[in-house]
mmCIF file of C-alpha atoms and ligand atoms in Angstrom:
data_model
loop_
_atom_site.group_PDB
_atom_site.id
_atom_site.type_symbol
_atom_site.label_atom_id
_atom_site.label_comp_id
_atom_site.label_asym_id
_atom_site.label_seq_id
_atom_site.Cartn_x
_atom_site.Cartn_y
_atom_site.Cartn_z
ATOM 1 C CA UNK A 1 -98.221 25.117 53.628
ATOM 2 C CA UNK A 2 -94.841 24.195 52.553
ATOM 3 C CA UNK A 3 -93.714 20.704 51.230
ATOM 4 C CA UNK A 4 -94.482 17.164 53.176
ATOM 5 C CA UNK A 5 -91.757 15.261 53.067
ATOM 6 C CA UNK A 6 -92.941 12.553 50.815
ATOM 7 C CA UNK A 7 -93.807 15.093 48.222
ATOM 8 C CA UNK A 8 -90.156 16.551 48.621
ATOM 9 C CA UNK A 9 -88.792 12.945 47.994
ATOM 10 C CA UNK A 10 -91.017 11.557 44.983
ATOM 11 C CA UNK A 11 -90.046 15.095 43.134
ATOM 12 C CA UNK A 12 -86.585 14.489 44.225
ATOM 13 C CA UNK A 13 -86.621 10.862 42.459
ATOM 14 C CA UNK A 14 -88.356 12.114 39.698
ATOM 15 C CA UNK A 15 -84.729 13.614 39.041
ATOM 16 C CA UNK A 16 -83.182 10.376 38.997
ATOM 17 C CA UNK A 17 -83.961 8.545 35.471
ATOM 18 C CA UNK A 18 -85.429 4.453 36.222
ATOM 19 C CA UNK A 19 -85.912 5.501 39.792
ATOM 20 C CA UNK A 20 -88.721 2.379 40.605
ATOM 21 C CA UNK A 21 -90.663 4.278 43.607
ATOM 22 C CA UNK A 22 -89.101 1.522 45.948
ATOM 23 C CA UNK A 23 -86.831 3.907 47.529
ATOM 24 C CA UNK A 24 -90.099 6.499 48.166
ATOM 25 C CA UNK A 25 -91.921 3.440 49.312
ATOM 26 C CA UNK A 26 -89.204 2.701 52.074
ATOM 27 C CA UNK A 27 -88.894 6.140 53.277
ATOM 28 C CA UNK A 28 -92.815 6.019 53.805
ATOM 29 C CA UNK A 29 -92.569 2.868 56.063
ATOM 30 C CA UNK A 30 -89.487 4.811 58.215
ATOM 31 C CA UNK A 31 -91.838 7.931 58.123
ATOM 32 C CA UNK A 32 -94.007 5.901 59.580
ATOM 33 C CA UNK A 33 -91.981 3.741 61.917
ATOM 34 C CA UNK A 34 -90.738 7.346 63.164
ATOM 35 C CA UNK A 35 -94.095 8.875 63.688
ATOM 36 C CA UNK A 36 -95.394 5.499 66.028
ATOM 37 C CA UNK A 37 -91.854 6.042 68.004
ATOM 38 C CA UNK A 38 -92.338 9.576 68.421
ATOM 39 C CA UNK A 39 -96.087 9.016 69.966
ATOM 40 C CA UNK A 40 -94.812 6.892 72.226
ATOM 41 C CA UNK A 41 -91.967 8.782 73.887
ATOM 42 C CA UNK A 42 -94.248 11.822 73.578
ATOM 43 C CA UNK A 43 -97.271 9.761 75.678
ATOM 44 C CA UNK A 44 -94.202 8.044 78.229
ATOM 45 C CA UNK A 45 -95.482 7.722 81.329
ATOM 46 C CA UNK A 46 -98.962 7.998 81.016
ATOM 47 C CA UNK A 47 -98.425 4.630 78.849
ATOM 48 C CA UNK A 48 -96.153 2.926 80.840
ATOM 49 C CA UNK A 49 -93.223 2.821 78.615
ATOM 50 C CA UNK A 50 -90.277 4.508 80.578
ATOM 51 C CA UNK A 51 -88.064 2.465 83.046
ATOM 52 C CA UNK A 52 -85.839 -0.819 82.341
ATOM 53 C CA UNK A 53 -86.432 -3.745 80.758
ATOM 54 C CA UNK A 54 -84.445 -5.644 82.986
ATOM 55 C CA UNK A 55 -82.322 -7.336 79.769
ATOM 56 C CA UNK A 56 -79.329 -6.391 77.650
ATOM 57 C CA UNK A 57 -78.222 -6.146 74.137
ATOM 58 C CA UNK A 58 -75.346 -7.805 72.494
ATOM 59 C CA UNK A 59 -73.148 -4.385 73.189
ATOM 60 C CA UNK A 60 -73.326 -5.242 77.359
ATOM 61 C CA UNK A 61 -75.857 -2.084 77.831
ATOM 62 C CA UNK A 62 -79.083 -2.603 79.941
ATOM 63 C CA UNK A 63 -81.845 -1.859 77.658
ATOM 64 C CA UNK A 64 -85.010 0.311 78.552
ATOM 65 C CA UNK A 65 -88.465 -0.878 77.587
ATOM 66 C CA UNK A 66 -88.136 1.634 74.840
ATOM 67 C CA UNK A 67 -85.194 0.516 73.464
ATOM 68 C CA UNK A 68 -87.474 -3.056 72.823
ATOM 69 C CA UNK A 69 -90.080 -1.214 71.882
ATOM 70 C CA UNK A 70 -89.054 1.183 69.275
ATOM 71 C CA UNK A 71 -86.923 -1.523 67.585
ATOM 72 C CA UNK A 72 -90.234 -3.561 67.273
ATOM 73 C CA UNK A 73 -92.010 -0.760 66.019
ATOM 74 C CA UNK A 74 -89.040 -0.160 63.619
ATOM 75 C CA UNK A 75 -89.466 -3.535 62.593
ATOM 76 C CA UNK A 76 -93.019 -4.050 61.954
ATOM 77 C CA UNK A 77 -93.070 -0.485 59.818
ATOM 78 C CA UNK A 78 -90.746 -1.935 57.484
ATOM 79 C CA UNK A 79 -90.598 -5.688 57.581
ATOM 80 C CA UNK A 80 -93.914 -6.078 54.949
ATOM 81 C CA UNK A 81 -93.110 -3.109 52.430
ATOM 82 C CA UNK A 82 -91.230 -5.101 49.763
ATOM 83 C CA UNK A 83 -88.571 -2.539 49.642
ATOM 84 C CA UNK A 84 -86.142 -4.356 52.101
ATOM 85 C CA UNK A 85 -83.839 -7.456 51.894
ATOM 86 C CA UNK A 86 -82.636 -7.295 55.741
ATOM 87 C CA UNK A 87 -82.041 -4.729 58.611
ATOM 88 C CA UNK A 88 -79.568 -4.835 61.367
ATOM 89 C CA UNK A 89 -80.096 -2.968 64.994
ATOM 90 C CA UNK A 90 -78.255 -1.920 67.689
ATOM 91 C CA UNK A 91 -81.150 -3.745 69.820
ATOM 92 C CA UNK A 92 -80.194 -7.007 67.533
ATOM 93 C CA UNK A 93 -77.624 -9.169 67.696
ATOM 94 C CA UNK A 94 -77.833 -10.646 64.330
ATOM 95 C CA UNK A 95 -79.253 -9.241 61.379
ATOM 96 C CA UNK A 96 -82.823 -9.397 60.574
ATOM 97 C CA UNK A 97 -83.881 -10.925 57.522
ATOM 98 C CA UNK A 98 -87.427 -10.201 55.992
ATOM 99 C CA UNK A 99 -90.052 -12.944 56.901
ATOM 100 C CA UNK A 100 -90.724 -15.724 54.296
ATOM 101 C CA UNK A 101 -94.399 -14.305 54.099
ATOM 102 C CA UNK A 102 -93.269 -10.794 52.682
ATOM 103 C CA UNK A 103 -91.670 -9.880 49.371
ATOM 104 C CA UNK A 104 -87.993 -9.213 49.776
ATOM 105 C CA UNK A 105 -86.496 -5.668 48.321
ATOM 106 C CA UNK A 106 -83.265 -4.429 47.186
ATOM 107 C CA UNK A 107 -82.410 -2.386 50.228
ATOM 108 C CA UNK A 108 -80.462 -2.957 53.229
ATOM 109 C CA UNK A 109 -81.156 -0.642 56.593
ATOM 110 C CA UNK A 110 -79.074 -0.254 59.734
ATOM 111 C CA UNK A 111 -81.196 1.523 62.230
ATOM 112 C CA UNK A 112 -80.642 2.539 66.067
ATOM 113 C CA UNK A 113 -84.005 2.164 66.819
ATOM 114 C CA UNK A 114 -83.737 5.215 70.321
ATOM 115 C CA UNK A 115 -80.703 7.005 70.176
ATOM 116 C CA UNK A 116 -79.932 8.467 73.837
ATOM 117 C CA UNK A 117 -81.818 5.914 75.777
ATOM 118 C CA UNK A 118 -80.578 6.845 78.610
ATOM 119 C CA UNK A 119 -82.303 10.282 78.981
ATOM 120 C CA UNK A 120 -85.343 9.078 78.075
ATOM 121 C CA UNK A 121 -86.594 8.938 81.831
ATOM 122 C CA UNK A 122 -85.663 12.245 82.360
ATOM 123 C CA UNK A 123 -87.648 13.354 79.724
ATOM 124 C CA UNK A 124 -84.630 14.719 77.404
ATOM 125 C CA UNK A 125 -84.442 14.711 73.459
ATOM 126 C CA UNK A 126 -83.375 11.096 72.178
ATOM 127 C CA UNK A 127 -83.887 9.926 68.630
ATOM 128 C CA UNK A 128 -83.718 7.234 65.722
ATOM 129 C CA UNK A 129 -80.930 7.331 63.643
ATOM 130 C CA UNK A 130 -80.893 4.661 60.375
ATOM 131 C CA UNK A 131 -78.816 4.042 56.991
ATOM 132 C CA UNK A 132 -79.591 2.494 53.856
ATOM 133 C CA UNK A 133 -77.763 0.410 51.541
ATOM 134 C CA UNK A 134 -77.994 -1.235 48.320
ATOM 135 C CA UNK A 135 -78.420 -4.646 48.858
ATOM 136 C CA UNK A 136 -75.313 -6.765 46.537
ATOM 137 C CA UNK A 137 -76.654 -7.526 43.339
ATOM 138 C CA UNK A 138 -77.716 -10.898 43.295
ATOM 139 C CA UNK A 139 -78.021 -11.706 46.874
ATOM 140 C CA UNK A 140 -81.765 -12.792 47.861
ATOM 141 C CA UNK A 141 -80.372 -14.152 51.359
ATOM 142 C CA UNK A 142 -78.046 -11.777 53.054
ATOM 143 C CA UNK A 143 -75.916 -12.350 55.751
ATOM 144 C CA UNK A 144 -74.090 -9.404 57.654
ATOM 145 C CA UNK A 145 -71.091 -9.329 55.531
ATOM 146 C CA UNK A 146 -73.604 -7.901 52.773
ATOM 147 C CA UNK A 147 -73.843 -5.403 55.476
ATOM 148 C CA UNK A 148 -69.836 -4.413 55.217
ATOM 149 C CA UNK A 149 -70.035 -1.938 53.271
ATOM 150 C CA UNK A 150 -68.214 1.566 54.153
ATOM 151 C CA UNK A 151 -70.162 4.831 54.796
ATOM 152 C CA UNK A 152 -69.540 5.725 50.731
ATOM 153 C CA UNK A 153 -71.819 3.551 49.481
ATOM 154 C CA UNK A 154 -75.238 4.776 51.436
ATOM 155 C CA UNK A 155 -78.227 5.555 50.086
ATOM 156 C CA UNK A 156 -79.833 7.316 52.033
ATOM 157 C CA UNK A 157 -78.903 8.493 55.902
ATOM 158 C CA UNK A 158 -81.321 10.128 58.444
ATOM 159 C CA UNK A 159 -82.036 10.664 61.782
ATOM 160 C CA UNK A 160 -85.668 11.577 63.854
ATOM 161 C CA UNK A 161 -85.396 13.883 67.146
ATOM 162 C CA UNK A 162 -87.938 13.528 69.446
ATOM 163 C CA UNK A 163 -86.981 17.159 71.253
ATOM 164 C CA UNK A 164 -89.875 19.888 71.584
ATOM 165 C CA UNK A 165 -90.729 19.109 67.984
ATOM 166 C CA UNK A 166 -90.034 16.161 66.640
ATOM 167 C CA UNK A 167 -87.847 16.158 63.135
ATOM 168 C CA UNK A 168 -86.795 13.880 60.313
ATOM 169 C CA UNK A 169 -83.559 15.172 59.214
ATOM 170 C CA UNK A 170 -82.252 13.393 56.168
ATOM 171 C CA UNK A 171 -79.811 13.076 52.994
ATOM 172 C CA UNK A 172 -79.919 10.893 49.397
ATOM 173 C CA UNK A 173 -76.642 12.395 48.656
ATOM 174 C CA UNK A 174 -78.454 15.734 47.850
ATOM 175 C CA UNK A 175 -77.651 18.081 50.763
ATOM 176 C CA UNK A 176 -79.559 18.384 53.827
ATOM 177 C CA UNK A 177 -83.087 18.880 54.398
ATOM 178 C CA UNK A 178 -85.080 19.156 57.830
ATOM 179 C CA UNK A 179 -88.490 18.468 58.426
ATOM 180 C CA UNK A 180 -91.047 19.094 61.145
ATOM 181 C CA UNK A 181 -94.093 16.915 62.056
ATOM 182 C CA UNK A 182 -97.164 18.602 62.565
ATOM 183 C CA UNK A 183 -99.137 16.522 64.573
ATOM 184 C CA UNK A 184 -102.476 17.593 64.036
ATOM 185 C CA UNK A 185 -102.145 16.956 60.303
ATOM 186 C CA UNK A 186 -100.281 13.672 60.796
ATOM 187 C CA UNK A 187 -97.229 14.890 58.057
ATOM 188 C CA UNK A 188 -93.324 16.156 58.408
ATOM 189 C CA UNK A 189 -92.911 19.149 56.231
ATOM 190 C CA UNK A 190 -90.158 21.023 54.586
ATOM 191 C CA UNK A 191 -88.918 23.596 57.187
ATOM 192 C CA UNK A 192 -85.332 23.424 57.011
ATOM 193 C CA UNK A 193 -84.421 23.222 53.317
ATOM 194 C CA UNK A 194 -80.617 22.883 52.594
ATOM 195 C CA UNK A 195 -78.874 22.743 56.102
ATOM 196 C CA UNK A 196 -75.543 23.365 56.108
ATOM 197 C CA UNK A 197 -72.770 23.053 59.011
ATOM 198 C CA UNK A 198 -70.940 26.719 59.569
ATOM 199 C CA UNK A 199 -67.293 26.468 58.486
ATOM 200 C CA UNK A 200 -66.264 27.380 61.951
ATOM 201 C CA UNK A 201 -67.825 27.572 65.736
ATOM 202 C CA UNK A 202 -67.480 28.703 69.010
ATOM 203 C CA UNK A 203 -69.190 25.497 70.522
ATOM 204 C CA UNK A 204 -67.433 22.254 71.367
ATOM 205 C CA UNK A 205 -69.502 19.184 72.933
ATOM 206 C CA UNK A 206 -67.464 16.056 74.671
ATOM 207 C CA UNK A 207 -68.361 14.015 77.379
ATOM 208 C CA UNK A 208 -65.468 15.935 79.795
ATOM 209 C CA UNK A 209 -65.546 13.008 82.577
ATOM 210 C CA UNK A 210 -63.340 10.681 80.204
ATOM 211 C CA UNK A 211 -60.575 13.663 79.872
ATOM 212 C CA UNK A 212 -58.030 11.395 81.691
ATOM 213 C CA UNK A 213 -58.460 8.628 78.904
ATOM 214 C CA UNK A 214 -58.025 10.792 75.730
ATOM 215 C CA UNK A 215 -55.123 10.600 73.420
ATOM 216 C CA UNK A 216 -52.765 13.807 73.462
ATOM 217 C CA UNK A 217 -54.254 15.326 70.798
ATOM 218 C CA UNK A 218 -57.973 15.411 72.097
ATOM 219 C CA UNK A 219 -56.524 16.552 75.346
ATOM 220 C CA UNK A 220 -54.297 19.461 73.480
ATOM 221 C CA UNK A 221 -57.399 20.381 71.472
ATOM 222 C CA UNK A 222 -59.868 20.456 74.487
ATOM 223 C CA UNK A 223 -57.595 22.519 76.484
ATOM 224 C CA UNK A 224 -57.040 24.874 74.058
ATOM 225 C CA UNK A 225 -60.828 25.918 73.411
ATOM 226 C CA UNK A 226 -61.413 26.059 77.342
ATOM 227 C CA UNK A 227 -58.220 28.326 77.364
ATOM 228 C CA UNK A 228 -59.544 30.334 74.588
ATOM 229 C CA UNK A 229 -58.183 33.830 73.949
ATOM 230 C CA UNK A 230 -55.931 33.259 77.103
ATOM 231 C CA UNK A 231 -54.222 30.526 75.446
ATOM 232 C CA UNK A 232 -53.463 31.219 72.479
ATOM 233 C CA UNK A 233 -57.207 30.774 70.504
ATOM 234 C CA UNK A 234 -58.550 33.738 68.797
ATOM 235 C CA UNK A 235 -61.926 33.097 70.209
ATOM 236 C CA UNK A 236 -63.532 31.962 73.741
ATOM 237 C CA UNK A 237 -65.497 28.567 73.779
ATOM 238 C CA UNK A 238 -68.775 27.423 75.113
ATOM 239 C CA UNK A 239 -69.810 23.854 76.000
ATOM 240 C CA UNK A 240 -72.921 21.489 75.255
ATOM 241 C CA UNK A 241 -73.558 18.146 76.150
ATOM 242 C CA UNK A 242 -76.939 16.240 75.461
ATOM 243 C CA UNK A 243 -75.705 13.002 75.506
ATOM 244 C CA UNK A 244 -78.247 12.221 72.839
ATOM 245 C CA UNK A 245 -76.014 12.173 69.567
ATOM 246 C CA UNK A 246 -78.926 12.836 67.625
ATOM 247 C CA UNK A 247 -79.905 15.999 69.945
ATOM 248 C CA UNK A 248 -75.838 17.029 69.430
ATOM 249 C CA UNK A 249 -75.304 16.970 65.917
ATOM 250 C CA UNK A 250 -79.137 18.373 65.267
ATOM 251 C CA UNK A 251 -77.307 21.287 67.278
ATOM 252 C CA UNK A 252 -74.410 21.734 64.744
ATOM 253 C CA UNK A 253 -76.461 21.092 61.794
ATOM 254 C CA UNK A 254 -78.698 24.567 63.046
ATOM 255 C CA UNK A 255 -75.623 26.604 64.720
ATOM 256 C CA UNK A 256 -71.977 24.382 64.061
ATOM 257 C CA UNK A 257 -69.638 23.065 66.445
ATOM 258 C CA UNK A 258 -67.131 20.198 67.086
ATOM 259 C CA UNK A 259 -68.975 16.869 68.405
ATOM 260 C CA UNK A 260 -66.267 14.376 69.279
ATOM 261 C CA UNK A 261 -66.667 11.331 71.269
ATOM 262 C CA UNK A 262 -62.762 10.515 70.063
ATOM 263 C CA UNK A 263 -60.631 6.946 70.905
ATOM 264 C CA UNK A 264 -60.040 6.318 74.698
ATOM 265 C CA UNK A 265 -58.194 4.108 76.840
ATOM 266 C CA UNK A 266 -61.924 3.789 79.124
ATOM 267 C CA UNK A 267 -61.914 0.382 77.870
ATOM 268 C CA UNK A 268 -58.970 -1.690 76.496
ATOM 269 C CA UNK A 269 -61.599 -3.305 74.311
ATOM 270 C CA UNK A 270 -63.410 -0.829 72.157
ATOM 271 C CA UNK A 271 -62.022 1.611 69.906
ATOM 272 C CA UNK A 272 -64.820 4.074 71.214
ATOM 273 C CA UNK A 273 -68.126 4.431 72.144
ATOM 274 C CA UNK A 274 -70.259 5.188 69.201
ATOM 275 C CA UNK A 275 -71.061 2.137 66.489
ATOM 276 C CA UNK A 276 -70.101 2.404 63.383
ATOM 277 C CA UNK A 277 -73.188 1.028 60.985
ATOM 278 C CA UNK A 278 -76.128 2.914 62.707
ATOM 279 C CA UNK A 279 -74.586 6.225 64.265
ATOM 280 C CA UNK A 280 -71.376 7.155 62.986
ATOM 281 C CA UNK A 281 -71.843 6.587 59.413
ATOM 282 C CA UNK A 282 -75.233 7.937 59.055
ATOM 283 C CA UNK A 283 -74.445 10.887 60.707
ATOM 284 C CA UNK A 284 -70.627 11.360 58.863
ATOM 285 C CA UNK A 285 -73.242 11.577 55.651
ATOM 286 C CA UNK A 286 -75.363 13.786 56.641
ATOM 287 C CA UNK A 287 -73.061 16.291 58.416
ATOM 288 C CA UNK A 288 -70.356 16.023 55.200
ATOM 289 C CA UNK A 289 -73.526 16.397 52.985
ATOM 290 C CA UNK A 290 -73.846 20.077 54.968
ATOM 291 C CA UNK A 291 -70.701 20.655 54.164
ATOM 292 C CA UNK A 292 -69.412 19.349 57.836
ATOM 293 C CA UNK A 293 -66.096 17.019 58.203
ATOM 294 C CA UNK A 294 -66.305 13.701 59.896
ATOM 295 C CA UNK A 295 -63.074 12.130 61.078
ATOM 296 C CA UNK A 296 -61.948 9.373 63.338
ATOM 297 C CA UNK A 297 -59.254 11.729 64.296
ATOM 298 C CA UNK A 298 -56.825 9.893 61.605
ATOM 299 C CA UNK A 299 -59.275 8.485 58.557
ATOM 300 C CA UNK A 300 -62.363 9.753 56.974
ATOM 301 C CA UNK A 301 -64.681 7.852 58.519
ATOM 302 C CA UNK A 302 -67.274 6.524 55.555
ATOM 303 C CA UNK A 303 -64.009 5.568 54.013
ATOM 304 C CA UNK A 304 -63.410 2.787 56.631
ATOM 305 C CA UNK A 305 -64.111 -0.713 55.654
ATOM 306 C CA UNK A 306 -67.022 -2.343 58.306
ATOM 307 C CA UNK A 307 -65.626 -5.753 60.105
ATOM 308 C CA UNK A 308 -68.643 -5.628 61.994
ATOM 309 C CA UNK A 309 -72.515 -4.993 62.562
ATOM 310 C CA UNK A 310 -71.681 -3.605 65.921
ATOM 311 C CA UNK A 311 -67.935 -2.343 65.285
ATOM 312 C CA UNK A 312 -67.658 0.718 67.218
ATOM 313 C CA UNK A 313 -65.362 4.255 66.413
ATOM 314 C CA UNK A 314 -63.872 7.182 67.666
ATOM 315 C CA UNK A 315 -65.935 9.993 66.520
ATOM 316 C CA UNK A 316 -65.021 13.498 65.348
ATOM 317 C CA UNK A 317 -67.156 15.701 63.342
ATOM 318 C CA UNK A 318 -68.757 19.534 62.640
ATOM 319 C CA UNK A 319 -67.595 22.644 61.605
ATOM 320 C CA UNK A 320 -65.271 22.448 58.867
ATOM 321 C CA UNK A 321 -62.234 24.239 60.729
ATOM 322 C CA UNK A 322 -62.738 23.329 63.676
ATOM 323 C CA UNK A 323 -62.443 19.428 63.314
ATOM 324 C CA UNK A 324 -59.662 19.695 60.251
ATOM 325 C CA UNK A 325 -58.031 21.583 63.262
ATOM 326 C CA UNK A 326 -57.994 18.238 65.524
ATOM 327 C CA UNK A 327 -57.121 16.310 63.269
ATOM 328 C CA UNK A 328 -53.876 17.931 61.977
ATOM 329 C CA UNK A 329 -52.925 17.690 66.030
ATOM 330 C CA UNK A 330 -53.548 13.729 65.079
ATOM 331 C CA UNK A 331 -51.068 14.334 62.521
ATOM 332 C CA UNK A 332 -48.196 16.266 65.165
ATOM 333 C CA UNK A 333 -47.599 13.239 67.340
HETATM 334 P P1 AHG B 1 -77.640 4.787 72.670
HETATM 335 O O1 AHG B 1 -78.602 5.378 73.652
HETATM 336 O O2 AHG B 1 -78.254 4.494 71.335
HETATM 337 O O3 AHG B 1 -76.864 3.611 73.227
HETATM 338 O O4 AHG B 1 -76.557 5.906 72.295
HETATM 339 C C1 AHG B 1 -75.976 6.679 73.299
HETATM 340 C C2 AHG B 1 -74.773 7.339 72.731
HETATM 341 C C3 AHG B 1 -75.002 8.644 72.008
HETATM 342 O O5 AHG B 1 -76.303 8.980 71.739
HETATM 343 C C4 AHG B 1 -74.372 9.680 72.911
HETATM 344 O O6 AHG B 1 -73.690 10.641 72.153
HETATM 345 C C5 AHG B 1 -73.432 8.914 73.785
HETATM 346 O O7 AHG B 1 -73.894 7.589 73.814
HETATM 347 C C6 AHG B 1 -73.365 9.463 75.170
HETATM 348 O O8 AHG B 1 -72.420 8.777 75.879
HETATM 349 P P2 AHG B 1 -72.002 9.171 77.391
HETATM 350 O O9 AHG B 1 -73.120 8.709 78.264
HETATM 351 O O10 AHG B 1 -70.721 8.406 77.582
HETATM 352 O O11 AHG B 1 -71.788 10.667 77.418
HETATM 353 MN MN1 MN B 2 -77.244 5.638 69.886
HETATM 354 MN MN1 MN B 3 -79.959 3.235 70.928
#
């Protein structure tokens, strides 16, 4: 049997001189976390967990029961550990610092506790998605502007896919390595060592019903690939759409492609759909540690300074080519 995923981590710190074990420690609480999330959306139904809640979180969106419920389990798997000084979730408007009770750690985690919520109750692929930091040295109470840190400075980034199997796909800064939970031993294990993003694709995924509110260079871009040979591409394009990002970019991590949810004028008061802290940067360091390129369309994006827990960006990222493509279009207007 090949390597469980804690194994492939505590040899991987063994690499790092001084490493404490805290950081091994913390992934085994998020193993865990993701393991109690992933028998719940397996079991949905049966226990009662799909539907509404009825509330909404600080973003405006109605949240499913599962969105509640994964960000407690989230919680609970991590809150006692000793390995963390505070976490911030989309499901939270503030951060969350460690209870008095517990021993407070040296890490930071931004988490979105079920990405995709809103196929869960059609029984599509959703996720978790989180991102560590080093907590400032010095700092035994943080507050969120310990959080404000850009995408650089991670520690660690991952994502879990609930899909037909369920994965941990994650990066220290290392590469890329997948994992696959076998449920009848309880463990993830090494089955996708050393992902990496093709350099180019035939595969482009946007959500096409916002076309009218995309800059000129997302339009020029997106008409060109449906175009394809005819219009001046050397290749034809396909299209996917999960609407899961996690599903998405777990797509162009195995086969490459362009994943952009760019800047629209949709709504005068967001700079785009996707947040920042818990989706885009995680998955700009994963996909760039594949050898990927993640862009707003005009700045690296783990190079952008965070104003806010819940800030939100225009997203561009994949296959090498493909995306450096876009963005010199940013660059011709
Ligand atoms: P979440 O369910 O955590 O709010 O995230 C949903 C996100 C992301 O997963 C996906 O790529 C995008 O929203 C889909 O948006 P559209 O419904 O606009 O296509
Ligand atoms: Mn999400
Ligand atoms: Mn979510």
């Amino acid at each position: 049997m090949s390597k469980s995923l804690i194994q492939f981590i505590i040899e991987e710190q063994r690499q790092i001189p001084n490493a404490s074990g805290n950081f091994t420690g913390l992934l085994n609480d998020i193993i865990s976390a993701c393991k109690q999330i992933a028998h719940d959306v397996n079991k949905g139904a049966l226990i009662g967990v799909l539907g509404s809640a009825g509330s909404e979180n600080v973003q405006g969106e109605t949240q499913k029961k599962l969105d509640i419920i994964t960000n407690e389990i989230f919680i609970k798997a991590n809150e006692w550990g000793g390995h963390l000084a505070a976490m911030a979730s989309e499901e939270m408007d503030d951060i969350y610092e460690i209870p008095k009770q517990y021993p407070r750690g040296k890490y930071l985690i931004t988490f979105d506790p079920l990405d995709g919520s809103s196929n869960i109750d059609v029984n599509v692929s959703v996720g978790t998605i989180f991102s560590i930091l080093r907590c400032p040295e010095g700092v035994t109470h943080p507050t969120a502007s310990d959080f404000m840190q850009p995408g650089t400075t991670q520690v660690c980034a991952g994502y879990a896919l609930y899909g037909p199997n369920t994965m941990i796909v994650l990066t220290t800064g290392n590469g890329v390595n997948g994992f696959t939970l076998d449920r009848d031993v309880g463990d993830f294990f090494l089955t996708n060592p050393d992902m990496q993003v093709p350099v180019d694709t035939q595969e482009f995924a946007i959500n096409m019903s916002n076309r009218r509110f995309w800059e000129e260079p997302v339009q020029r871009y997106v008409e060109e690939c449906i175009k394809g040979v005819d219009g001046g591409r050397e290749k034809n394009f396909n299209m996917r759409w999960v609407g899961s990002m996690v599903a998405d970019v777990h797509r162009i991590l195995m086969r490459g492609g362009i994943f952009m949810y760019p800047f629209d004028t949709k709504d005068a008061a967001r700079a785009g759909k996707l947040r920042l802290m818990y989706e885009a940067n995680p998955m700009s360091f994963i996909v760039e540690q594949a050898g990927g390129v993640c862009s707003t369309g005009r700045e690296r994006i783990m190079a952008l300074l965070p104003v806010g827990l819940h800030q939100r960006v225009p997203v561009i990222l994949g296959s090498k080519n493909e995306v450096e493509r876009l963005v010199s279009y940013h660059k011709d207007v």
